[in-house]
Tab-separated table of C-alpha atoms and ligand atoms in Angstrom:
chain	number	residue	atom	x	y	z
A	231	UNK	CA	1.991	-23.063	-13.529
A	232	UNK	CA	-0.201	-23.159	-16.575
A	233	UNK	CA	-2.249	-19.376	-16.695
A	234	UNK	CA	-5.413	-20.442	-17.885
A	235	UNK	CA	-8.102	-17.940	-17.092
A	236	UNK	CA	-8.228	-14.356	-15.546
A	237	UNK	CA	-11.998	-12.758	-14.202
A	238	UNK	CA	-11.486	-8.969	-14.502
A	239	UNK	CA	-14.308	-6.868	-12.521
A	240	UNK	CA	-14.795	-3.759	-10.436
A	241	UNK	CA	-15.380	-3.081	-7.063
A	242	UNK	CA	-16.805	-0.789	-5.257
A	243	UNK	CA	-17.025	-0.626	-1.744
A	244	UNK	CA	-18.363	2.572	0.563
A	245	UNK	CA	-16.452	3.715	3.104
A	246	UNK	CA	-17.748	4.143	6.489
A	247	UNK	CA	-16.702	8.237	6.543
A	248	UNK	CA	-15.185	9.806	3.812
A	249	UNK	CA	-11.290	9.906	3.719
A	250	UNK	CA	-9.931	13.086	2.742
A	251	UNK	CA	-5.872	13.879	1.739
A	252	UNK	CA	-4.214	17.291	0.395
A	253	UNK	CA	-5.179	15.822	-2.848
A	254	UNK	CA	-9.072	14.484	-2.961
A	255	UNK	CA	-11.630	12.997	-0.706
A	256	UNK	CA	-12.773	9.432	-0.949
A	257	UNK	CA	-15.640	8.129	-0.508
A	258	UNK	CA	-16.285	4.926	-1.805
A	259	UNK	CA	-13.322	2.543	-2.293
A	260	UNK	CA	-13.371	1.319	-6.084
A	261	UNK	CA	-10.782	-0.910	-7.262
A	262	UNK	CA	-10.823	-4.262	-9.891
A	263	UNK	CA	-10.491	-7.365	-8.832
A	264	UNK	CA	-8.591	-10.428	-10.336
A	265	UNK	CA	-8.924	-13.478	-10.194
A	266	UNK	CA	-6.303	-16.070	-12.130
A	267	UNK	CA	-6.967	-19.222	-12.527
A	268	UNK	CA	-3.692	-21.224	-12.913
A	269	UNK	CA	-3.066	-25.154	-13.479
A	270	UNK	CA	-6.494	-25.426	-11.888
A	271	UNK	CA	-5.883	-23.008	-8.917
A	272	UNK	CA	-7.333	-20.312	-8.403
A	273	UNK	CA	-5.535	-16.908	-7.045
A	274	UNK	CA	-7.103	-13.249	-5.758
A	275	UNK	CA	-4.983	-9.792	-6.003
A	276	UNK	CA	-7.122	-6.181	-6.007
A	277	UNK	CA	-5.273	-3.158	-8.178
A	278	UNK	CA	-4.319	0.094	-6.084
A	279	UNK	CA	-5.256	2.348	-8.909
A	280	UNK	CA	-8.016	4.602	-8.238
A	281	UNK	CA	-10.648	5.806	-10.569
A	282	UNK	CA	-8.859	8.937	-11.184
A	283	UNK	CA	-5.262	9.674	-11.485
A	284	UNK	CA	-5.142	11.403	-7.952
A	285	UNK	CA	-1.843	9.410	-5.832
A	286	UNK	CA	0.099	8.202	-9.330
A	287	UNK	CA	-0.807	8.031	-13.101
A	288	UNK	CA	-2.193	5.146	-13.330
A	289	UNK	CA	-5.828	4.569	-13.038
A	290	UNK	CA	-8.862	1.700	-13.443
A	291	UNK	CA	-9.753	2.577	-16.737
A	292	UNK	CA	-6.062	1.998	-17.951
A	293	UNK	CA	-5.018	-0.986	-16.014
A	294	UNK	CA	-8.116	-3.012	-17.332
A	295	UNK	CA	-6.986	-1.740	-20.979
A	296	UNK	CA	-3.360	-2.468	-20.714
A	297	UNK	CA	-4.481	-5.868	-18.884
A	298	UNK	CA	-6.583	-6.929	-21.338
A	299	UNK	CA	-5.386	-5.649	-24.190
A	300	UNK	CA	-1.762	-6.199	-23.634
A	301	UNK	CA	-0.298	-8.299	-20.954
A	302	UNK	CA	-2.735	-10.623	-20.729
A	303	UNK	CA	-2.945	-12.093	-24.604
A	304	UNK	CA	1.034	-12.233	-24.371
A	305	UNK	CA	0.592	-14.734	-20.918
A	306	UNK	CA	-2.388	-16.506	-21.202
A	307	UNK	CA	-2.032	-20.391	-22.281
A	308	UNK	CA	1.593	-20.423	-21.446
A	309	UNK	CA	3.224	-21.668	-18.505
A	310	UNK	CA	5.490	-19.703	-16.063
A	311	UNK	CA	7.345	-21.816	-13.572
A	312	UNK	CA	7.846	-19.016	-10.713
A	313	UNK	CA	6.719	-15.356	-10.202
A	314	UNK	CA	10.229	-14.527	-11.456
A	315	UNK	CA	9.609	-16.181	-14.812
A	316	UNK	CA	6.391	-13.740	-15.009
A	317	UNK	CA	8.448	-10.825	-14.083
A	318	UNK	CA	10.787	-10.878	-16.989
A	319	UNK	CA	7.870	-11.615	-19.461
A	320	UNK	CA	6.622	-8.482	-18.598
A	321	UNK	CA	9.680	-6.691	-18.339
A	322	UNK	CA	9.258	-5.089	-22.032
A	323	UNK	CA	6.495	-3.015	-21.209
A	324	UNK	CA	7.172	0.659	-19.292
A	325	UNK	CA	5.368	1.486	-16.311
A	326	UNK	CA	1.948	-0.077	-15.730
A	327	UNK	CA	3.473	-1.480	-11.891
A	328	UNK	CA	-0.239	-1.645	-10.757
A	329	UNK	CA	-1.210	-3.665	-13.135
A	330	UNK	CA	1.051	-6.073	-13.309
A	331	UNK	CA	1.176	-6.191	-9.429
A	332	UNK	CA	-2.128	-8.040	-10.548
A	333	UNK	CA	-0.914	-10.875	-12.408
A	334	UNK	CA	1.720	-10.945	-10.254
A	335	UNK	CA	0.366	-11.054	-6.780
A	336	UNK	CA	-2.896	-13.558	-8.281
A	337	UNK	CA	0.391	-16.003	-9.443
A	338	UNK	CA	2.216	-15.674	-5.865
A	339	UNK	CA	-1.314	-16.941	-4.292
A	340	UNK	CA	-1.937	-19.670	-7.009
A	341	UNK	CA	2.003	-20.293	-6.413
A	342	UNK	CA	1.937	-20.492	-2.998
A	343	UNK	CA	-1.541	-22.732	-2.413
A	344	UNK	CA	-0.171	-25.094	-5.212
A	345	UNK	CA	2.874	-25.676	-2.973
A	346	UNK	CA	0.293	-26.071	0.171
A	347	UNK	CA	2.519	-22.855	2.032
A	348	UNK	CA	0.885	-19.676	3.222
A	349	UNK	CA	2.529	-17.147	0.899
A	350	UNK	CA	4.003	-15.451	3.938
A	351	UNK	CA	6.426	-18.517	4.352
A	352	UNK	CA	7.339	-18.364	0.310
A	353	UNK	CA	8.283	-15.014	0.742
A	354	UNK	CA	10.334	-15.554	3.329
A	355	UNK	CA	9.089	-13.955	6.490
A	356	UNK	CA	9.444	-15.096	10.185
A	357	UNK	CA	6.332	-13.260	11.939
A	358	UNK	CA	3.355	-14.864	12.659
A	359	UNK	CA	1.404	-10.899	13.720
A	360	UNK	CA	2.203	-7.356	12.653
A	361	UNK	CA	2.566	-4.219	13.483
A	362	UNK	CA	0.012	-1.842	12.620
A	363	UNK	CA	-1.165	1.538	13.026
A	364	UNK	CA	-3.764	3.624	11.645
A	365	UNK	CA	-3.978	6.845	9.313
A	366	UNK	CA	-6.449	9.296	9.764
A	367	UNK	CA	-7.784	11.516	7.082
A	368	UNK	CA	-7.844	15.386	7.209
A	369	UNK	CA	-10.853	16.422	9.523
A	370	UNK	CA	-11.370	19.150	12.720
A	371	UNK	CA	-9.192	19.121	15.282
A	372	UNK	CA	-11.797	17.708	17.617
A	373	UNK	CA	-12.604	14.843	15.504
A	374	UNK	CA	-8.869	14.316	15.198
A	375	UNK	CA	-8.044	14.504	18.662
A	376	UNK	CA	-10.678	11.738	19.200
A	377	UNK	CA	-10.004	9.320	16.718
A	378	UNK	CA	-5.869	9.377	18.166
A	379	UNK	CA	-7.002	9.074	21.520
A	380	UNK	CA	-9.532	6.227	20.233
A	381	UNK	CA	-6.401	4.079	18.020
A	382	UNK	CA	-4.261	4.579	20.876
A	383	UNK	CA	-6.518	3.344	23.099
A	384	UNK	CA	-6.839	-0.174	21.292
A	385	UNK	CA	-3.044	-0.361	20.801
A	386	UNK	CA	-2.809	0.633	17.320
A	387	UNK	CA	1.354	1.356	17.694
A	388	UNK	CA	1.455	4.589	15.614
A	389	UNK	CA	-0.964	7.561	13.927
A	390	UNK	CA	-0.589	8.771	11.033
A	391	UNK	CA	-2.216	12.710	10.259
A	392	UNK	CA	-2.768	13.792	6.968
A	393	UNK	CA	-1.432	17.114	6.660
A	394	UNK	CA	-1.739	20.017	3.663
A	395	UNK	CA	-0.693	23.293	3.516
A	396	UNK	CA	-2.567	25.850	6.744
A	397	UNK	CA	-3.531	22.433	8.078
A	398	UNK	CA	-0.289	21.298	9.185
A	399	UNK	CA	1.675	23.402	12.247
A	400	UNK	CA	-1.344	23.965	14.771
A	401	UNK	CA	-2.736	20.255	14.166
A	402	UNK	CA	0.221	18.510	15.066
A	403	UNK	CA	0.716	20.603	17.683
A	404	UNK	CA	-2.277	20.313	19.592
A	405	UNK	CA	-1.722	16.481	18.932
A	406	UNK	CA	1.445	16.384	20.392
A	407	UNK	CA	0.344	18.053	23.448
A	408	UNK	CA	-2.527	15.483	24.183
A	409	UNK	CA	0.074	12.818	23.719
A	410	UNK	CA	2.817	13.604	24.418
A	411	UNK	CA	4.521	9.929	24.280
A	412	UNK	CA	2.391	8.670	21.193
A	413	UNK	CA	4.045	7.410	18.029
A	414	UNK	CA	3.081	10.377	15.509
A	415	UNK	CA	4.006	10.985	11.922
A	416	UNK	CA	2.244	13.005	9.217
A	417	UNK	CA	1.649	12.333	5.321
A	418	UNK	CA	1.201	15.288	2.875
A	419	UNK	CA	0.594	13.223	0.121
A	420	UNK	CA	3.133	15.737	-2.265
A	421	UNK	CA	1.526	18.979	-1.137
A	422	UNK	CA	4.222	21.505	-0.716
A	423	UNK	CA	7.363	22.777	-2.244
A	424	UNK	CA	10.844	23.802	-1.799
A	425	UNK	CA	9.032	27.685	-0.313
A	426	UNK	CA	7.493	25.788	2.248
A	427	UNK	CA	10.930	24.876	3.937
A	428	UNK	CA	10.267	26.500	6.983
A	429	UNK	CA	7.147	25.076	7.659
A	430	UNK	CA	8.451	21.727	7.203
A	431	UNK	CA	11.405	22.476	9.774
A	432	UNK	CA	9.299	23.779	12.338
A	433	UNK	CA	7.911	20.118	12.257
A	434	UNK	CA	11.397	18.798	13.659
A	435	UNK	CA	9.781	20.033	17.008
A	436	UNK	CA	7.151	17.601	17.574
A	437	UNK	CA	9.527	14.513	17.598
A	438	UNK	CA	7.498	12.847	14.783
A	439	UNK	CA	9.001	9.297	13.680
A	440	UNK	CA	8.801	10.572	10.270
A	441	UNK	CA	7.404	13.093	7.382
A	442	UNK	CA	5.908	11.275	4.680
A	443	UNK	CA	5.817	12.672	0.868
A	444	UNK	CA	6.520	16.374	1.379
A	445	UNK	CA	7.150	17.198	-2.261
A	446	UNK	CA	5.835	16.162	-5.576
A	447	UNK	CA	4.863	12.089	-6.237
A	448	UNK	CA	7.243	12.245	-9.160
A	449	UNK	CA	10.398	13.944	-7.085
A	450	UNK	CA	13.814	12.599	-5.108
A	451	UNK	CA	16.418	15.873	-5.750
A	452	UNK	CA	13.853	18.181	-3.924
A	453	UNK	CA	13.278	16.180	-1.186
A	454	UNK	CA	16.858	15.749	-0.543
A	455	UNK	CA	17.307	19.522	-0.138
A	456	UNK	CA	14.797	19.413	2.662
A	457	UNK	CA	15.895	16.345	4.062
A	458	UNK	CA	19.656	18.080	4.538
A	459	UNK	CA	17.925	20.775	6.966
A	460	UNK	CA	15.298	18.675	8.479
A	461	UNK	CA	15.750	16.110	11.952
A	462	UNK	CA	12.565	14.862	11.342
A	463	UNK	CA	13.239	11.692	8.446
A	464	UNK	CA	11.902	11.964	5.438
A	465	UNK	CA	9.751	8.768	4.292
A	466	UNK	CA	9.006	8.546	0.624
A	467	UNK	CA	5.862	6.372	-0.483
A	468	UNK	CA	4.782	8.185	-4.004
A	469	UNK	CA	7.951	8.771	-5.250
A	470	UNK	CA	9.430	5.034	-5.019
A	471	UNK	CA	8.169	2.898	-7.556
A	472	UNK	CA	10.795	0.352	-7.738
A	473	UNK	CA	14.194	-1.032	-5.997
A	474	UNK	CA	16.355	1.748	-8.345
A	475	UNK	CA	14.271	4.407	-7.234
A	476	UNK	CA	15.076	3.003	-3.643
A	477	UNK	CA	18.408	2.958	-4.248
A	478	UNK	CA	18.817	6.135	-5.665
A	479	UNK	CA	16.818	7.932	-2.908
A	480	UNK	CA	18.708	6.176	-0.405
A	481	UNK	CA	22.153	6.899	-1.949
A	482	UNK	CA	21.424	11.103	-2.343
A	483	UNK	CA	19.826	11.120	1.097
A	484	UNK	CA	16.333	12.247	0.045
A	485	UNK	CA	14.985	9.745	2.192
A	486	UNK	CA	15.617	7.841	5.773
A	487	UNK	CA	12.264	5.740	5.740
A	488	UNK	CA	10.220	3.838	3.165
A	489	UNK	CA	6.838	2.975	2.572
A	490	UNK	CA	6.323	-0.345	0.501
A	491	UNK	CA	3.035	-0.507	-1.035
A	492	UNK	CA	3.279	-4.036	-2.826
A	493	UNK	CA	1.017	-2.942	-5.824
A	494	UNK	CA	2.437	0.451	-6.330
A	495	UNK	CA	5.798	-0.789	-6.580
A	496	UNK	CA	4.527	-3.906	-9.717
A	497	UNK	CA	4.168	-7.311	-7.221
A	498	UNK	CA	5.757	-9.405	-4.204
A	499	UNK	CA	9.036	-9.817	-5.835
A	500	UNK	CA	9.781	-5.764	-6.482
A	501	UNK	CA	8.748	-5.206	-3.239
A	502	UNK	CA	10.802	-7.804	-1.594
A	503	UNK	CA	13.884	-6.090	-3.581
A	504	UNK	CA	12.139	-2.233	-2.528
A	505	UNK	CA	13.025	-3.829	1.108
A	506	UNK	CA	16.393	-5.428	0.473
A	507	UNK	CA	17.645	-2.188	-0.799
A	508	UNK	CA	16.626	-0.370	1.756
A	509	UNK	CA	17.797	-2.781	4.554
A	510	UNK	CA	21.161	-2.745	2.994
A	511	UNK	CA	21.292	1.060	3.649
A	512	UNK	CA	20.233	0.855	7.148
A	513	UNK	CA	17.111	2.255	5.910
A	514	UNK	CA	13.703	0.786	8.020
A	515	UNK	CA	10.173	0.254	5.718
A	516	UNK	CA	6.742	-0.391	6.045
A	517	UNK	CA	3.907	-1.389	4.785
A	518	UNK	CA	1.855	1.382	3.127
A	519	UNK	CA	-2.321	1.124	2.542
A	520	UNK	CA	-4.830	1.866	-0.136
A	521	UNK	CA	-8.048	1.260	1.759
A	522	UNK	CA	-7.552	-2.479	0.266
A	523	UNK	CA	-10.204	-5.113	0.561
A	524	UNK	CA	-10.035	-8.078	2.323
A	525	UNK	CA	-7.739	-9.151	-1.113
A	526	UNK	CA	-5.067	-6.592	-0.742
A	527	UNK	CA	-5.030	-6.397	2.781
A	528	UNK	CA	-3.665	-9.827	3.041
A	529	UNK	CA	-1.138	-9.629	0.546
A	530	UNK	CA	-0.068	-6.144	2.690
A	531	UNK	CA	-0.110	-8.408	5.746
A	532	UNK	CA	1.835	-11.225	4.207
A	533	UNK	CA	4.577	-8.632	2.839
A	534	UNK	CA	4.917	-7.080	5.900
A	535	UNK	CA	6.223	-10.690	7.451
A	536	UNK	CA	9.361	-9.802	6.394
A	537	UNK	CA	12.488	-8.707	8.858
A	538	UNK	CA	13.175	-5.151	7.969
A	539	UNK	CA	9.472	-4.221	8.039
A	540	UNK	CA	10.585	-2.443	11.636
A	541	UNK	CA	7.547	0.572	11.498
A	542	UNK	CA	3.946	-0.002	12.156
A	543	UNK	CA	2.055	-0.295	8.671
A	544	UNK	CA	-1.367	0.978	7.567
A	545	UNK	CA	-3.175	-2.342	7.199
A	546	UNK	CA	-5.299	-1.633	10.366
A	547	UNK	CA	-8.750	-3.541	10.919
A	548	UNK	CA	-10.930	-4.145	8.237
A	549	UNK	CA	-13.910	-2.824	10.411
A	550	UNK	CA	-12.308	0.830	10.376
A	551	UNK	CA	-12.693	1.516	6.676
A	552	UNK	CA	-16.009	-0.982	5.899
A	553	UNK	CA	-19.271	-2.300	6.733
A	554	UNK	CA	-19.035	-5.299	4.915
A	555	UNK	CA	-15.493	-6.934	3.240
A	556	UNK	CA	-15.944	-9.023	0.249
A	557	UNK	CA	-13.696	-11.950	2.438
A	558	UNK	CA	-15.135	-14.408	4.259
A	559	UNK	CA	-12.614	-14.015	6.690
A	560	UNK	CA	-11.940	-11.065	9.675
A	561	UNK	CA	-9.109	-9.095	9.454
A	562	UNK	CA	-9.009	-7.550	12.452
A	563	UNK	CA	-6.005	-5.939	14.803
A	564	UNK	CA	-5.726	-6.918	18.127
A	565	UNK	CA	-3.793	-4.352	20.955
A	566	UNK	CA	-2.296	-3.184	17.122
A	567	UNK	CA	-0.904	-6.652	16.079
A	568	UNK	CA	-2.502	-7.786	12.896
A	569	UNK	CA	-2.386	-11.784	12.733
A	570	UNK	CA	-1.061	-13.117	9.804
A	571	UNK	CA	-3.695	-15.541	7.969
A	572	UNK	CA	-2.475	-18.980	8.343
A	573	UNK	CA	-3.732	-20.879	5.157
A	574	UNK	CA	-2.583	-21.673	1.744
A	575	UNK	CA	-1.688	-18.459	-0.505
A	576	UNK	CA	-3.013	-15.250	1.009
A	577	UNK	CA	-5.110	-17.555	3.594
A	578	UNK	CA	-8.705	-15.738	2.879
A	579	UNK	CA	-11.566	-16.611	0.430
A	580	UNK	CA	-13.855	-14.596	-1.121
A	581	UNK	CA	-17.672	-13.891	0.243
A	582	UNK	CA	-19.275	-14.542	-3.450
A	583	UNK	CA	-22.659	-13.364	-2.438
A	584	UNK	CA	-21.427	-9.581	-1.216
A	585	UNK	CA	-18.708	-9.826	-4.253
A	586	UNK	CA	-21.926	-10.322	-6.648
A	587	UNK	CA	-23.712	-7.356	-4.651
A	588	UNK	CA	-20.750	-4.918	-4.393
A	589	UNK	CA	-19.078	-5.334	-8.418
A	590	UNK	CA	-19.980	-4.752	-11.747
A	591	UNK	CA	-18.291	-5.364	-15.252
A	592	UNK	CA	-17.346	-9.016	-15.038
A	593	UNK	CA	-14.760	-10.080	-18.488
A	594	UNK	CA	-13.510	-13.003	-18.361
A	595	UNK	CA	-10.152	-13.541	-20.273
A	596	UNK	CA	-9.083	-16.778	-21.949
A	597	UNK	CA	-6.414	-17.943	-24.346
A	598	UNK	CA	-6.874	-16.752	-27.828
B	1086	OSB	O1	-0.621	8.164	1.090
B	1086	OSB	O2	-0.629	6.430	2.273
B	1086	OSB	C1	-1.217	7.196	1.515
B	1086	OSB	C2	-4.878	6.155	1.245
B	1086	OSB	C3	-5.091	6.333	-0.109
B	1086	OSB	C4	-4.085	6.827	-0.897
B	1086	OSB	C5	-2.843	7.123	-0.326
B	1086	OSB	C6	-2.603	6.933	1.023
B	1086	OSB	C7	-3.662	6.464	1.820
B	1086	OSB	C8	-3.565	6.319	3.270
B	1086	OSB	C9	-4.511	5.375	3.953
B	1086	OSB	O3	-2.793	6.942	3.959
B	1086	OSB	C10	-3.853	4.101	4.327
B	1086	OSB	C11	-4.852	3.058	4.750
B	1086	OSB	O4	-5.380	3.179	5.849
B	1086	OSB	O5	-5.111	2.107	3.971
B	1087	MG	MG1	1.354	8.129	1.915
């Protein structure tokens, strides 16, 4: 495919209540958008960077530099004849995995409508619906109680608290003993340390189906010291950013679970090797969220087609996180099976009027 064109812009998108994590509180969903334009296709992939660098390092300001700056003036013009062939072009530069998720998720939808296959087929994967379940941000207990009782209640297959340090043992808890049989696990988003080992193991008591990101983003050693003492597995999402980091977490048991986010981890094809790896250790994953758009939440759902996705992931209903999606399209979870969109590449289009109301800071990128 010949990469003729790429549309950079920005998003922003407010959130129907404010998420909050051990880290910062969102409210408004911002994210850039790109569209590629390929041997006169066009494909759609949203970044998972966030204005500020509050999950990983990476953030808006810097993929859009790196993007246009760098990567793109190497690629643009030429002609790559897989996503693999785009892979090792970009191979020389460190880091940047969000970004080049990008390019590389925009090719795998230009790839896969070029070849007339929904890109869950081109990847490989043999559902036609997903698991999903939802994750709920750090509120009251009350709130808390409701919104579980709420997901449960339309078959969402697992919730997810958002824990942080004095916000942790008592929540769970009173969780637990309102549902008792629920699928529960918590995500601390990297907010405690080796001290707060007890804490951690008096977790193992609420039969939770995992812990997600104890310890720092940037961390596997410390997290295998707690795994050793803990029942409870330990999932990593923050920490993996590629199929070596998989492997390596997998190998020193610092890990038991893992969350795939497709862009943190730089595109399809790392991700599809993030799950090999870990299916090769006996190691279930699952498909981790961003609050994506209609854009991203496709590619999640496409992803999460393949066999060793075994967990619910967070790509719940659209209709949780917004008023209005910039897809023409409904994502939407029924009894907590999200179907997988059935047409060419990712399967949705884009709503151009609410993409024109919602974005701001349209470049578009040609050859030199
Ligand atoms: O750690 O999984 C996370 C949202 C933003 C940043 C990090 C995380 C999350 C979520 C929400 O947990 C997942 C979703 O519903 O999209
Ligand atoms: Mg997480």
């Amino acid at each position: 495919m010949k990469l003729e064109q790429v549309e950079l812009r920005v998003v922003s998108l407010p959130l129907l209540h404010p998420f909050e994590f051990s880290n910062a509180t969102i409210t408004d969903k911002i994210f850039p958008l790109l569209t590629l334009r390929a041997s006169g296709i066009e494909g759609y992939a949203e970044g998972v960077m966030d204005a500020a660098p509050e999950y990983r390092e990476e953030t808006i300001v810097g993929a859009l530099g790196f993007l246009r700056d760098t990567l793109l003036p190497q690629v643009l013009g030429r002609e790559f004849a897989n996503p693999q062939a785009l892979l090792d072009e970009m191979r020389i530069w460190r880091g940047h995995r969000m970004a080049k998720a990008m390019l590389e998720m925009a090719f795998w939808d230009c790839w896969a409508k070029s070849l007339e296959l929904p890109l869950w087929v081109l990847l490989g994967g043999n559902k036609q619906a997903v698991e999903v379940g939802v994750s709920l941000g750090i509120g009251n207990f009350e709130q808390t109680l409701k919104d579980t009782q709420s997901a449960l209640e339309q078959g969402y297959k697992r919730v997810k608290l958002k824990i942080k340090p004095n916000h942790d043992l008592e929540l769970v808890k009173t969780v637990r003993q309102a549902f008792p049989q629920a699928h529960l696990t918590v995500d601390a988003n990297s907010a405690y340390g080796l001290s707060d080992l007890e804490t951690l193991r008096q977790l193992d008591q609420y039969h939770l189906d995992y812990l997600e990101q104890p310890l720092a983003f940037d961390d596997l050693l410390d997290h295998q010291k707690v795994q050793q003492h803990l029942r409870t597995p330990i999932c990593l999402d923050e920490s993996i950013l590629s199929p070596e980091d998989t492997r390596k977490a997998l190998e020193i048991g610092a890990a038991r679970v893992i969350n795939i986010k497709v862009g943190r981890v730089g595109g399809h094809l790392e991700a599809r090797r993030v799950h090999d790896v870990a299916a090769a250790f006996g190691a279930p994953v699952w498909c981790g969220g961003m609050h994506e758009s209609g854009i991203g939440r496709a590619h999640n759902i496409h992803l999460s087609t393949l066999p060793n996705f075994t967990k619910p992931g967070d790509t719940s209903s659209a209709s949780r996180y917004f008023k209005k999606d910039i897809i023409q399209q409904q994502l939407e979870a029924k009894d907590g099976l999200m179907p997988v969109p059935q047409g060419n590449g990712i399967g949705v289009t884009l709503d151009q009027q609410q993409l024109k109301a919602v974005s701001t800071g349209l470049e578009i990128i040609k050859p030199k």
